[in-house]
Amino acid sequence: MMEIKVAECCGFCYGVKRAVNMAQEAAGHIRGGTLGPLIHNPQLIGELAQQGIACKESLDQFSFGDTVIFRSHGVGPETYAEAEQKGLQILDATCPNVRLAQKKAAQAAADGYFPVIVGEKNHPEVKSILKWAGKNAICVECIKDISDIPQQERYGVIIQTTFELQKFEDILQAMQEQRPGEYRVERTICLATAQRQKAAVKLASESDAVVVIGGRNSANTRHLFELVQEHCSKAYHIETAGELRSNMFRDCHKIGITAGASTPDRLIKEAIIAMENMDFESMLNESMEVEVYPGKIVNGTVIQLDKDGIYVSFGYRHDGLITYAEWNPAVDPEELMATVKPGDEVEAKVIPGSTKSDFVRLSKVKAERDAAWKNVPELAEGEKRPTTVKVLRIIKNKAKNIVGLGVAVEGVEGFMPASHVELRRVEDFTPYLGQELQAEIIEVDLEKKRIVVSRRDLLKAEKEAKAKAWREQREAQIAARKEARAAAEEAAYNSVEEGQVVPGKVVKVAEFGLFVEVGEGLVGLVHNTELSWDRNVKAADVAKEGDEVTVLVKKIDRENKRVALSIKATLEDPWKVEAGQFHIGDIVEAEVVRFLPFGAIVKLSDKVEGLVHISEIAQERIAKPDDALELGQIVKAEVIKMDLDSKKIGLSISKVKRDAEKAEYRSYIGKKNASLTQDLSEQLENLEK
């Protein structure tokens, strides 16, 4: 028992119904006709012509005072102006949805957006929208057309009302990737179109066969048929019920019917009646013992070969014809003619294109493919099977967009989606032809003879493995370098000792000192205080980067990885050099330069100063140094103490005075000794002591 089901949404949409009603109501009351086909349905156009509403291709075919009916697909603004100029009456049957798209396009152009119309370039609706969008507008029908769009900052995107929604989304995504900028997207796809497409997909998934009714020049009907084909292996596009044949529905129990937006309900009803009245039993009992229909596998015998192909007898009233391409496309026809002989047995598949009055078209290749499918194991849900595939061809859709690759896999032809060939977007698939690739089988549908393969997960795993190997190698290299640095550093630390004078190389000049390398990988700091005996000297005054210097290793702090160096320690202290000219017992002249609570500082030379303790300033006791001295005063003092390591020199002013007095006494005693009494002489001697 065959069940016939009609899609929930099909047939006339509001815009088409409105246009048809306007034309039918005008029939018999006006003189004129439509400018171009009112809708894309040849049967209804013929009916309108019979009612006096003729289809005319140009305004020049109308006379003054005639009524011109603008088609549902709309016209450009210049057509309105020309019609008025010719004195024509206008009956505007433009679909309201199309009119909205025209206004959106005009507004986008007026607002400074570059208009891009997504739709079929040769469709009258698209042509009318382009007219309203202005001279700079462009039409994009497929992804490859995006390259024709000039670079702009702002884009206004308007969609043909009957365009396939998913195809539009794919184009829009690719456009935004290839032409970045600000986008105003007007989703002007007709709601009725979207509903019909959704209903058609649902119907196809539930049916054994689907019939799509509508004009072959109807864009929305073609889109319906393309969608149905993706979800049902038996799909037929017809214009009238007269095209239906019972063999279309062999072994089918559920048959779906849908129709384009420009298909009258009458044509849908006629198709239903025709299918309900089909004599399927008579089809099964045809006069010949063999029944023939596309997809049937037959066994035959080669009877003849010529330039067209190989002729086969298989028990039907007409012989079969296998073209050389359908016998073996990989072998030259002349070679096949030399190897294939009459009498050879062959298994072949009936393919579309056969007629009752002609040879039945057969394919050995397709029969072998069908046989190969019997050896393809099924795939459990969620399972993937590794395999090697060979790329056979590039597969494109009706819009000439590349959708994937045909590949040889497990003896049959499978499909690899374009997005599963590489992880990146591929622009040119030509280099893949003939290549063998590692892949995974991700889908097997034996009933539909569909096998899908992918390289994405393999490539992701390979990429992750490479990234992991790179990270491990990098970590190993870092660890090795770190270990080498540690070993070199240890060796460098062992190569020097505290107190050792070593050569070094300045590797950096800083505000606070010099960084000097004293061993391979061992860098120490010469602080500003260790640059020179002159405290006013800065690092940049001593050396520049790359200079060789001699340093003393002052301290090695292994725990904190610090080495303190000194250049000053390798130089002779200028203070000691100059102080070395003074000795204990020397009488020097010195300038009083400052006072301290416990004495006076006197200047012996430019670099050397000494201390006269308060007890050594005067012979008598004083409370403070300035009681006996003045700043700037030149005094004579005797060096009584020298400590070069501590940079201390002690002097005595009072001792010089005492020594002078003693000398004077001695001189006096020497001259007067004879006249002095013994007692006085002893007193003077005691005074010296």
XYZ file of C-alpha atoms in Angstrom:
689
model
C 0.000 0.000 0.000
C 1.461 3.366 -1.053
C 1.038 6.394 1.233
C 1.108 9.868 -0.326
C 1.893 12.826 1.911
C 1.947 16.519 0.946
C 4.349 18.913 2.675
C 2.816 21.169 5.302
C 3.900 24.273 3.394
C 3.932 24.159 -0.395
C 2.433 25.812 -3.445
C 1.526 29.458 -3.914
C 3.049 31.876 -1.422
C 1.326 35.144 -0.537
C 3.289 37.211 -3.049
C 2.605 34.843 -5.948
C -1.063 34.446 -5.033
C -1.400 38.245 -4.864
C 0.194 38.700 -8.281
C -1.968 35.967 -9.882
C -5.160 37.365 -8.364
C -4.317 40.858 -9.636
C -3.710 39.550 -13.155
C -6.829 37.338 -13.203
C -9.025 40.170 -11.910
C -7.628 42.457 -14.620
C -8.294 39.882 -17.363
C -11.039 41.077 -19.670
C -10.924 44.632 -18.290
C -7.605 45.903 -19.557
C -5.603 46.093 -22.714
C -1.980 45.153 -22.294
C -0.220 42.332 -20.408
C 2.681 41.468 -18.151
C 6.253 42.678 -18.576
C 8.020 39.327 -18.535
C 6.546 36.153 -16.948
C 4.335 37.139 -14.019
C 5.639 34.126 -12.047
C 7.928 31.208 -12.891
C 5.290 28.692 -13.896
C 4.838 28.000 -17.644
C 1.418 26.418 -17.173
C -0.102 29.413 -15.381
C 1.520 31.845 -17.829
C -0.206 29.921 -20.611
C -3.546 30.117 -18.803
C -3.208 33.890 -18.361
C -2.421 34.256 -22.059
C -5.650 32.420 -22.881
C -7.464 34.918 -20.645
C -5.998 37.839 -22.593
C -3.077 38.669 -20.275
C -0.179 38.177 -22.671
C 3.456 38.024 -21.588
C 5.509 40.733 -23.295
C 9.279 41.091 -23.089
C 9.654 44.861 -23.636
C 7.772 48.086 -22.955
C 8.096 48.786 -26.671
C 5.474 46.075 -27.228
C 2.875 48.157 -25.334
C 0.798 50.969 -26.885
C -0.148 54.297 -25.364
C -2.859 53.799 -22.753
C -2.148 50.083 -22.290
C -1.847 48.580 -18.831
C 1.500 47.034 -17.967
C 1.531 44.509 -15.126
C 4.889 44.448 -13.365
C 5.834 40.886 -12.496
C 6.077 39.546 -8.943
C 9.886 39.659 -9.186
C 9.829 43.468 -9.494
C 11.530 45.923 -11.860
C 14.039 48.736 -11.517
C 13.119 52.420 -10.893
C 13.983 53.336 -14.485
C 11.271 50.946 -15.734
C 8.633 52.824 -13.756
C 9.834 56.083 -15.274
C 9.879 54.672 -18.809
C 6.346 53.255 -18.441
C 5.009 56.617 -17.300
C 6.831 58.362 -20.144
C 5.156 56.036 -22.667
C 1.750 56.833 -21.194
C 1.137 53.355 -19.788
C -1.083 52.421 -16.871
C 0.911 50.532 -14.192
C -0.486 47.565 -12.272
C 2.288 46.726 -9.807
C 2.235 43.028 -8.852
C 5.671 43.130 -7.230
C 5.799 40.787 -4.240
C 5.789 42.850 -1.013
C 8.823 40.894 0.213
C 10.711 41.727 -2.983
C 9.661 45.358 -2.673
C 11.045 45.378 0.892
C 14.369 43.967 -0.349
C 14.480 46.715 -3.014
C 13.941 49.401 -0.388
C 16.575 47.875 1.948
C 19.097 47.877 -0.899
C 18.368 51.502 -1.810
C 18.603 52.565 1.861
C 21.904 50.735 2.358
C 23.405 52.593 -0.621
C 22.021 55.912 0.630
C 23.547 55.303 4.084
C 27.021 54.772 2.627
C 27.115 50.963 2.667
C 28.438 49.079 -0.339
C 25.417 46.983 -1.496
C 26.019 43.252 -1.956
C 23.042 41.213 -3.213
C 23.299 37.503 -2.408
C 21.326 35.503 -4.967
C 21.223 34.100 -8.487
C 22.769 36.580 -10.902
C 20.351 35.878 -13.751
C 17.207 35.831 -11.622
C 14.812 38.726 -12.438
C 14.264 39.484 -8.747
C 18.013 39.920 -8.189
C 18.277 42.117 -11.280
C 15.509 44.367 -9.971
C 17.125 44.668 -6.515
C 20.450 45.560 -8.144
C 18.731 48.378 -10.034
C 17.421 49.852 -6.772
C 20.812 49.429 -5.067
C 22.593 51.713 -7.529
C 25.350 51.346 -10.101
C 28.021 50.202 -7.605
C 26.055 47.219 -6.295
C 27.311 43.698 -6.942
C 25.724 40.239 -6.906
C 27.306 37.253 -5.159
C 25.962 33.834 -6.116
C 28.623 31.614 -4.565
C 31.701 31.870 -2.348
C 34.125 32.260 -5.245
C 32.284 35.445 -6.322
C 33.478 37.150 -3.124
C 36.815 37.833 -4.838
C 34.951 40.266 -7.141
C 33.840 42.442 -4.213
C 36.044 45.532 -3.820
C 37.565 46.291 -0.430
C 35.237 48.629 1.476
C 34.814 49.771 5.064
C 31.038 49.127 5.190
C 28.918 46.490 3.472
C 25.136 46.267 3.155
C 24.070 42.669 2.477
C 20.599 41.962 1.019
C 19.329 38.448 0.172
C 17.208 37.200 -2.703
C 13.858 36.331 -1.097
C 13.871 32.758 -2.455
C 17.531 31.972 -1.772
C 18.545 28.906 0.256
C 19.131 30.021 3.854
C 22.058 27.703 4.687
C 23.841 28.604 1.474
C 23.446 32.285 2.344
C 24.893 31.716 5.838
C 27.939 29.988 4.306
C 28.482 32.856 1.848
C 28.057 35.499 4.567
C 30.588 33.786 6.849
C 33.145 33.504 4.027
C 32.527 37.121 3.022
C 33.105 38.420 6.552
C 36.368 36.457 6.689
C 37.626 37.647 3.280
C 36.234 41.203 3.421
C 36.416 42.429 7.043
C 34.527 45.596 7.874
C 31.240 46.912 9.250
C 28.236 44.865 8.099
C 24.543 45.684 7.812
C 22.819 42.382 7.018
C 19.207 42.499 5.816
C 17.802 38.966 6.077
C 15.129 39.453 3.427
C 14.571 35.748 2.750
C 10.795 35.312 2.478
C 9.253 33.582 5.498
C 7.178 31.402 3.168
C 10.367 30.304 1.379
C 12.043 29.361 4.657
C 8.937 27.476 5.773
C 8.742 25.558 2.489
C 12.421 24.606 2.679
C 12.076 23.405 6.275
C 8.920 21.427 5.498
C 10.534 19.885 2.401
C 13.547 18.649 4.396
C 11.252 17.124 7.031
C 9.153 15.421 4.352
C 12.218 14.057 2.530
C 13.622 12.498 5.706
C 10.323 10.636 6.224
C 9.732 9.468 2.618
C 11.011 6.755 0.276
C 10.565 9.101 -2.706
C 9.742 12.800 -3.072
C 8.211 14.657 -6.018
C 8.925 18.394 -6.303
C 6.423 20.181 -8.550
C 7.161 23.524 -10.189
C 8.610 25.310 -13.160
C 12.153 24.387 -14.030
C 12.835 28.105 -14.377
C 11.698 28.676 -10.773
C 14.580 29.378 -8.422
C 12.710 28.488 -5.236
C 11.549 25.193 -6.781
C 15.120 24.316 -7.772
C 16.307 25.074 -4.253
C 13.586 22.814 -2.853
C 14.672 20.013 -5.174
C 18.340 20.414 -4.184
C 17.433 20.252 -0.481
C 15.223 17.191 -0.994
C 17.996 15.411 -2.932
C 20.285 15.705 0.086
C 17.811 13.837 2.304
C 16.110 11.358 -0.052
C 17.812 9.138 -2.653
C 14.743 9.177 -4.943
C 13.827 12.759 -5.745
C 12.077 13.969 -8.908
C 11.497 17.476 -10.237
C 8.447 17.701 -12.503
C 6.353 20.521 -13.926
C 3.137 18.564 -14.474
C 1.599 15.248 -13.520
C 2.153 14.036 -17.077
C 5.827 13.506 -16.273
C 5.104 10.935 -13.559
C 5.915 7.268 -14.237
C 5.061 4.339 -12.037
C 8.616 2.950 -12.158
C 9.767 6.043 -10.310
C 8.245 4.617 -7.149
C 9.223 0.971 -7.294
C 9.641 -0.477 -3.786
C 8.424 2.809 -2.293
C 5.756 2.876 0.397
C 5.857 6.524 1.473
C 5.847 9.199 -1.237
C 6.121 12.897 -0.441
C 4.928 15.811 -2.562
C 6.047 19.411 -2.281
C 5.867 22.358 -4.642
C 7.519 25.677 -5.285
C 6.015 29.001 -4.300
C 4.889 29.617 -7.896
C 3.121 26.261 -8.354
C -0.706 26.417 -8.544
C -2.672 24.100 -6.242
C -4.261 22.572 -9.339
C -0.947 21.059 -10.434
C -0.401 19.576 -6.988
C -3.857 17.987 -6.998
C -3.316 16.585 -10.496
C -0.085 14.932 -9.367
C -1.789 13.355 -6.353
C -4.614 11.974 -8.514
C -2.131 10.655 -11.078
C -0.132 8.787 -8.449
C -3.232 7.390 -6.753
C -4.419 5.987 -10.080
C -1.103 4.427 -11.122
C -1.350 0.722 -11.974
C 1.678 -0.619 -10.172
C 0.636 -4.231 -10.745
C 0.723 -3.863 -14.514
C 4.202 -2.437 -14.248
C 5.293 -5.609 -12.507
C 3.815 -7.803 -15.252
C 5.152 -6.118 -18.360
C 5.256 -8.152 -21.576
C 8.981 -8.845 -21.378
C 10.410 -11.232 -18.825
C 12.897 -8.618 -17.600
C 11.870 -5.380 -15.897
C 14.184 -2.434 -16.349
C 14.512 0.658 -14.169
C 17.403 2.873 -13.113
C 19.478 1.176 -10.442
C 18.677 -2.420 -11.459
C 21.653 -4.821 -11.724
C 21.495 -7.060 -14.838
C 23.697 -9.840 -16.234
C 24.349 -9.763 -19.964
C 26.509 -10.923 -22.843
C 28.634 -8.711 -25.085
C 27.232 -8.840 -28.640
C 28.997 -6.001 -30.443
C 31.526 -3.149 -30.075
C 31.752 0.116 -32.011
C 32.910 3.687 -31.503
C 30.012 4.470 -29.152
C 30.650 1.615 -26.781
C 29.926 -2.017 -25.974
C 26.476 -3.484 -26.735
C 25.041 -6.080 -24.372
C 22.106 -8.470 -24.584
C 20.466 -9.126 -21.212
C 17.025 -10.603 -22.002
C 15.154 -7.310 -22.484
C 13.400 -6.189 -25.641
C 16.096 -3.572 -26.103
C 19.807 -4.250 -25.912
C 21.998 -2.394 -23.505
C 24.837 0.051 -24.287
C 27.859 0.481 -22.048
C 30.044 3.420 -23.056
C 33.759 2.896 -22.715
C 33.824 5.400 -19.837
C 31.192 3.294 -18.035
C 33.135 0.076 -18.757
C 36.542 1.245 -17.492
C 37.366 4.981 -17.528
C 41.022 4.276 -16.771
C 41.625 2.317 -20.006
C 41.822 3.786 -23.508
C 38.773 2.826 -25.711
C 41.037 1.361 -28.416
C 42.617 -0.937 -25.833
C 39.186 -2.011 -24.607
C 38.047 -2.771 -28.159
C 41.077 -5.046 -28.484
C 40.489 -6.897 -25.207
C 36.694 -7.119 -24.877
C 35.130 -9.754 -27.179
C 31.557 -10.721 -28.116
C 30.408 -13.482 -25.821
C 32.056 -11.997 -22.731
C 29.797 -12.003 -19.684
C 29.267 -8.760 -17.810
C 27.309 -7.493 -14.823
C 26.020 -3.945 -15.274
C 23.696 -1.402 -13.694
C 20.845 0.384 -15.470
C 21.502 4.126 -15.322
C 19.219 7.128 -16.050
C 18.956 8.223 -19.670
C 17.368 5.041 -21.015
C 14.173 5.184 -23.066
C 11.825 2.486 -24.380
C 12.768 3.190 -27.991
C 16.500 3.310 -27.508
C 19.320 1.220 -26.101
C 19.195 0.793 -22.359
C 22.069 2.715 -20.811
C 24.196 0.446 -18.627
C 27.278 0.921 -16.444
C 29.796 -1.775 -15.558
C 31.651 0.680 -13.320
C 28.559 1.438 -11.209
C 27.692 -2.248 -10.938
C 31.188 -2.987 -9.669
C 30.863 -0.133 -7.210
C 27.550 -1.523 -5.966
C 29.177 -4.940 -5.576
C 32.052 -3.353 -3.718
C 29.599 -1.793 -1.282
C 28.647 -5.283 -0.140
C 32.172 -5.674 1.238
C 32.168 -2.381 3.135
C 31.668 -3.096 6.860
C 29.219 -0.971 8.788
C 30.390 1.575 11.320
C 29.104 1.522 14.876
C 27.747 4.772 16.253
C 30.598 6.916 17.548
C 33.212 4.634 15.925
C 35.915 5.788 13.513
C 37.926 3.516 11.251
C 41.442 4.413 10.038
C 42.023 3.995 6.309
C 44.081 5.132 3.324
C 42.227 6.973 0.561
C 43.165 8.063 -2.927
C 41.791 11.367 -4.220
C 39.831 10.796 -7.438
C 38.103 14.072 -8.183
C 36.983 17.462 -6.929
C 33.257 17.626 -6.171
C 31.272 20.819 -6.801
C 27.631 21.679 -6.200
C 25.224 23.142 -8.760
C 26.558 26.623 -8.022
C 30.071 25.415 -8.939
C 31.275 25.755 -5.359
C 33.744 23.096 -4.204
C 32.124 21.015 -1.464
C 34.689 18.236 -1.110
C 36.717 15.460 -2.701
C 35.698 12.122 -4.195
C 38.063 9.482 -2.828
C 38.644 5.778 -3.344
C 38.162 4.027 -0.006
C 37.682 0.335 0.761
C 36.884 -0.392 -2.879
C 34.188 2.272 -3.276
C 34.038 6.012 -3.796
C 33.632 8.023 -0.649
C 33.280 11.693 0.139
C 35.689 13.912 2.048
C 34.114 17.320 2.903
C 36.262 20.293 1.944
C 36.480 21.374 5.584
C 37.897 17.959 6.552
C 40.839 17.940 4.110
C 43.068 20.230 6.166
C 42.781 22.127 9.438
C 43.159 25.357 7.484
C 40.998 26.648 4.632
C 42.113 25.243 1.261
C 41.761 27.500 -1.770
C 43.060 25.114 -4.457
C 42.357 21.373 -4.233
C 44.055 20.507 -7.532
C 47.358 19.346 -5.943
C 45.430 16.670 -3.993
C 44.269 14.837 -7.132
C 45.873 11.393 -7.309
C 47.364 11.668 -3.815
C 47.057 8.941 -1.218
C 46.090 10.320 2.186
C 45.723 8.891 5.658
C 42.159 9.434 6.890
C 39.385 8.067 9.088
C 35.965 6.756 8.054
C 33.471 8.717 10.140
C 30.177 7.704 8.484
C 28.932 4.645 6.580
C 25.375 4.443 5.189
C 25.135 1.212 3.196
C 21.534 1.885 2.206
C 22.345 5.240 0.650
C 25.803 4.003 -0.447
C 27.393 6.866 1.368
C 30.763 6.786 3.078
C 32.320 9.916 4.557
C 35.979 10.243 5.486
C 37.857 12.906 7.372
C 41.428 13.910 8.109
C 40.634 16.507 10.767
C 41.067 14.365 13.895
C 44.191 12.712 12.483
C 45.677 16.105 11.616
C 44.728 17.470 15.034
C 46.377 14.479 16.726
C 49.440 14.864 14.499
C 49.594 18.571 15.245
C 49.243 17.943 18.979
C 51.910 15.205 18.826
C 54.289 17.545 16.993
C 53.539 20.307 19.471
C 54.138 17.923 22.387
C 57.390 16.652 20.846
C 58.483 20.242 20.241
C 57.638 21.193 23.824
C 59.502 18.170 25.191
C 62.494 18.903 22.960
C 62.423 22.559 24.004
C 62.181 21.625 27.674
C 65.056 19.180 27.234
C 67.129 21.857 25.520
C 66.338 24.351 28.267
C 67.227 21.792 30.918
C 70.453 20.942 29.081
C 71.369 24.608 28.755
C 70.503 25.154 32.388
C 72.628 22.195 33.409
C 75.479 23.373 31.190
C 75.224 26.866 32.670
C 75.237 25.420 36.174
C 78.293 23.299 35.373
C 80.041 26.251 33.744
C 79.084 28.443 36.659
C 80.407 25.899 39.142
C 83.633 25.627 37.177
C 83.847 29.412 37.062
C 83.315 29.679 40.823
C 86.011 27.085 41.363
C 88.394 28.983 39.102
C 88.648 32.001 41.431
C 89.197 32.546 45.132
C 88.573 35.427 47.455
C 91.593 37.760 47.592
C 92.753 36.693 44.140
C 93.602 39.333 41.524
C 92.293 38.247 38.108
C 91.720 39.768 34.671
C 88.123 40.441 33.595
C 85.992 41.836 30.799
C 83.391 44.568 31.283
C 80.026 43.200 30.086
C 77.793 46.031 31.284
C 78.162 49.595 32.574
C 75.519 50.580 35.144
C 74.902 53.668 37.225
C 76.003 51.847 40.367
C 79.078 50.122 38.959
C 80.598 47.759 36.407
C 79.599 44.148 35.696
C 82.762 42.233 34.922
C 83.068 38.641 33.666
C 85.989 36.999 35.476
C 85.368 33.450 34.250
C 83.168 31.735 31.673
C 79.638 32.492 32.847
C 80.815 34.121 36.091
C 80.003 37.820 36.325
C 80.709 39.960 39.346
C 80.024 43.569 40.327
C 82.550 46.323 40.878
C 80.511 48.767 42.943
C 81.123 52.481 42.493
C 82.867 52.520 45.855
C 85.385 49.976 44.537
C 86.151 51.697 41.232
C 88.870 54.099 42.419
C 90.396 55.734 45.458
C 88.772 58.919 44.184
C 85.184 58.840 45.432
C 84.018 61.213 42.703
C 84.833 58.769 39.897
C 81.817 57.122 38.143
C 81.607 53.778 36.353
C 81.487 55.335 32.877
C 84.714 57.232 33.690
C 86.595 54.012 34.434
C 85.697 51.676 31.531
C 83.217 50.915 28.754
C 81.605 47.667 27.689
C 84.177 45.267 26.244
C 87.178 46.790 28.059
C 89.634 44.512 29.844
C 90.221 45.333 33.533
C 92.106 43.843 36.484
C 90.045 43.187 39.602
C 90.413 41.774 43.087
C 87.880 39.103 44.110
C 86.656 40.567 47.397
C 83.862 38.145 48.257
C 82.149 35.096 46.717
C 78.545 34.446 47.822
C 77.648 31.093 46.209
C 74.246 30.863 47.884
C 72.993 34.150 46.432
C 75.116 33.855 43.265
C 76.993 37.091 43.862
C 80.621 38.000 43.408
C 81.984 41.295 44.758
C 84.961 42.698 42.848
C 87.261 45.674 43.303
C 89.422 47.623 40.911
C 90.460 50.038 43.648
C 92.074 47.227 45.621
C 94.432 46.514 42.726
C 95.644 50.108 42.704
C 98.149 51.681 45.176
C 96.466 53.990 47.683
C 97.543 57.541 46.741
C 97.094 58.546 50.376
C 99.623 55.948 51.495
C 102.026 56.995 48.754
C 101.924 60.591 49.838
C 101.790 59.768 53.543
C 104.838 57.557 53.077
C 107.090 60.622 52.831
C 106.400 61.397 56.464
C 108.100 59.548 59.374
C 107.859 59.542 63.125
C 110.005 62.351 64.486
C 109.664 64.584 61.411
C 108.988 68.243 62.172
C 106.474 69.544 59.636
C 104.614 72.733 58.985
C 100.866 72.153 58.849
C 97.743 74.243 58.350
C 94.932 74.041 60.867
C 91.851 73.137 58.786
C 89.169 72.186 61.344
C 88.501 71.541 64.968
C 87.167 68.484 66.702
C 86.122 68.263 70.345
C 89.230 66.214 71.090
C 91.748 67.958 68.860
C 92.626 69.825 65.658
C 92.902 68.461 62.097
C 95.917 69.809 60.264
C 96.741 69.533 56.583
C 100.165 68.099 55.814
C 99.796 67.951 52.001
C 97.036 67.924 49.324
C 95.972 64.382 50.244
C 97.275 63.881 53.786
C 95.857 65.210 57.031
C 96.783 64.483 60.628
C 95.382 64.893 64.108
C 96.876 67.018 66.873
C 95.238 65.709 70.019
C 94.058 68.392 72.441
C 96.679 67.178 74.875
C 99.424 67.827 72.267
C 98.366 71.353 71.319
C 99.736 73.343 74.237
C 101.990 72.671 77.175
C 99.383 73.978 79.514
C 95.944 72.352 79.820
C 93.279 73.833 77.504
C 89.509 73.253 77.411
C 89.158 73.151 73.638
C 91.456 73.338 70.578
C 90.407 76.824 69.472
C 91.579 78.187 72.788
C 95.127 77.890 71.431
C 94.714 77.648 67.657
C 92.969 79.414 64.799
C 91.680 77.995 61.504
C 94.208 78.602 58.732
C 97.024 78.990 61.183
C 100.363 77.455 60.128
C 101.931 75.514 62.938
C 104.985 73.394 63.455
C 104.317 69.898 64.703
C 106.205 66.689 65.168
C 104.978 63.355 63.752
C 104.563 61.194 66.813
C 102.389 58.348 65.462
C 101.976 56.634 61.977
C 99.273 53.980 61.166
C 99.113 53.730 57.360
C 96.633 50.858 57.338
C 94.180 52.863 59.398
C 95.200 56.096 57.628
C 95.995 57.831 60.903
C 98.858 60.292 61.606
C 99.308 61.780 65.065
C 101.188 65.062 65.606
C 102.263 67.167 68.535
C 102.635 70.943 68.619
C 103.546 71.040 72.313
C 106.419 68.550 71.839
C 107.994 70.795 69.198
C 107.807 73.634 71.649
C 109.239 71.529 74.474
C 112.048 70.250 72.241
C 112.831 73.817 71.223
C 112.972 74.894 74.801
C 115.194 71.950 75.688
C 117.512 72.737 72.834
C 117.698 76.293 74.029
C 118.439 75.098 77.559
C 121.161 72.756 76.354
C 122.775 75.540 74.400
C 122.556 77.775 77.375
C 123.970 75.097 79.675
C 126.839 74.466 77.277
C 127.854 78.101 77.376
C 127.222 78.840 81.021
C 127.930 75.502 82.612
C 131.126 76.666 84.139
C 129.558 79.525 85.992
C 126.538 77.546 87.250
C 126.484 75.948 90.625
C 126.218 72.217 90.904
C 122.709 72.449 92.227
C 121.456 74.576 89.327
C 123.105 72.308 86.784
C 121.264 69.300 88.173
C 117.960 71.156 88.152
C 118.314 71.961 84.467
C 119.185 68.380 83.672
C 116.122 67.206 85.530
C 114.066 69.693 83.514
C 115.113 67.934 80.301
C 113.880 64.725 81.692
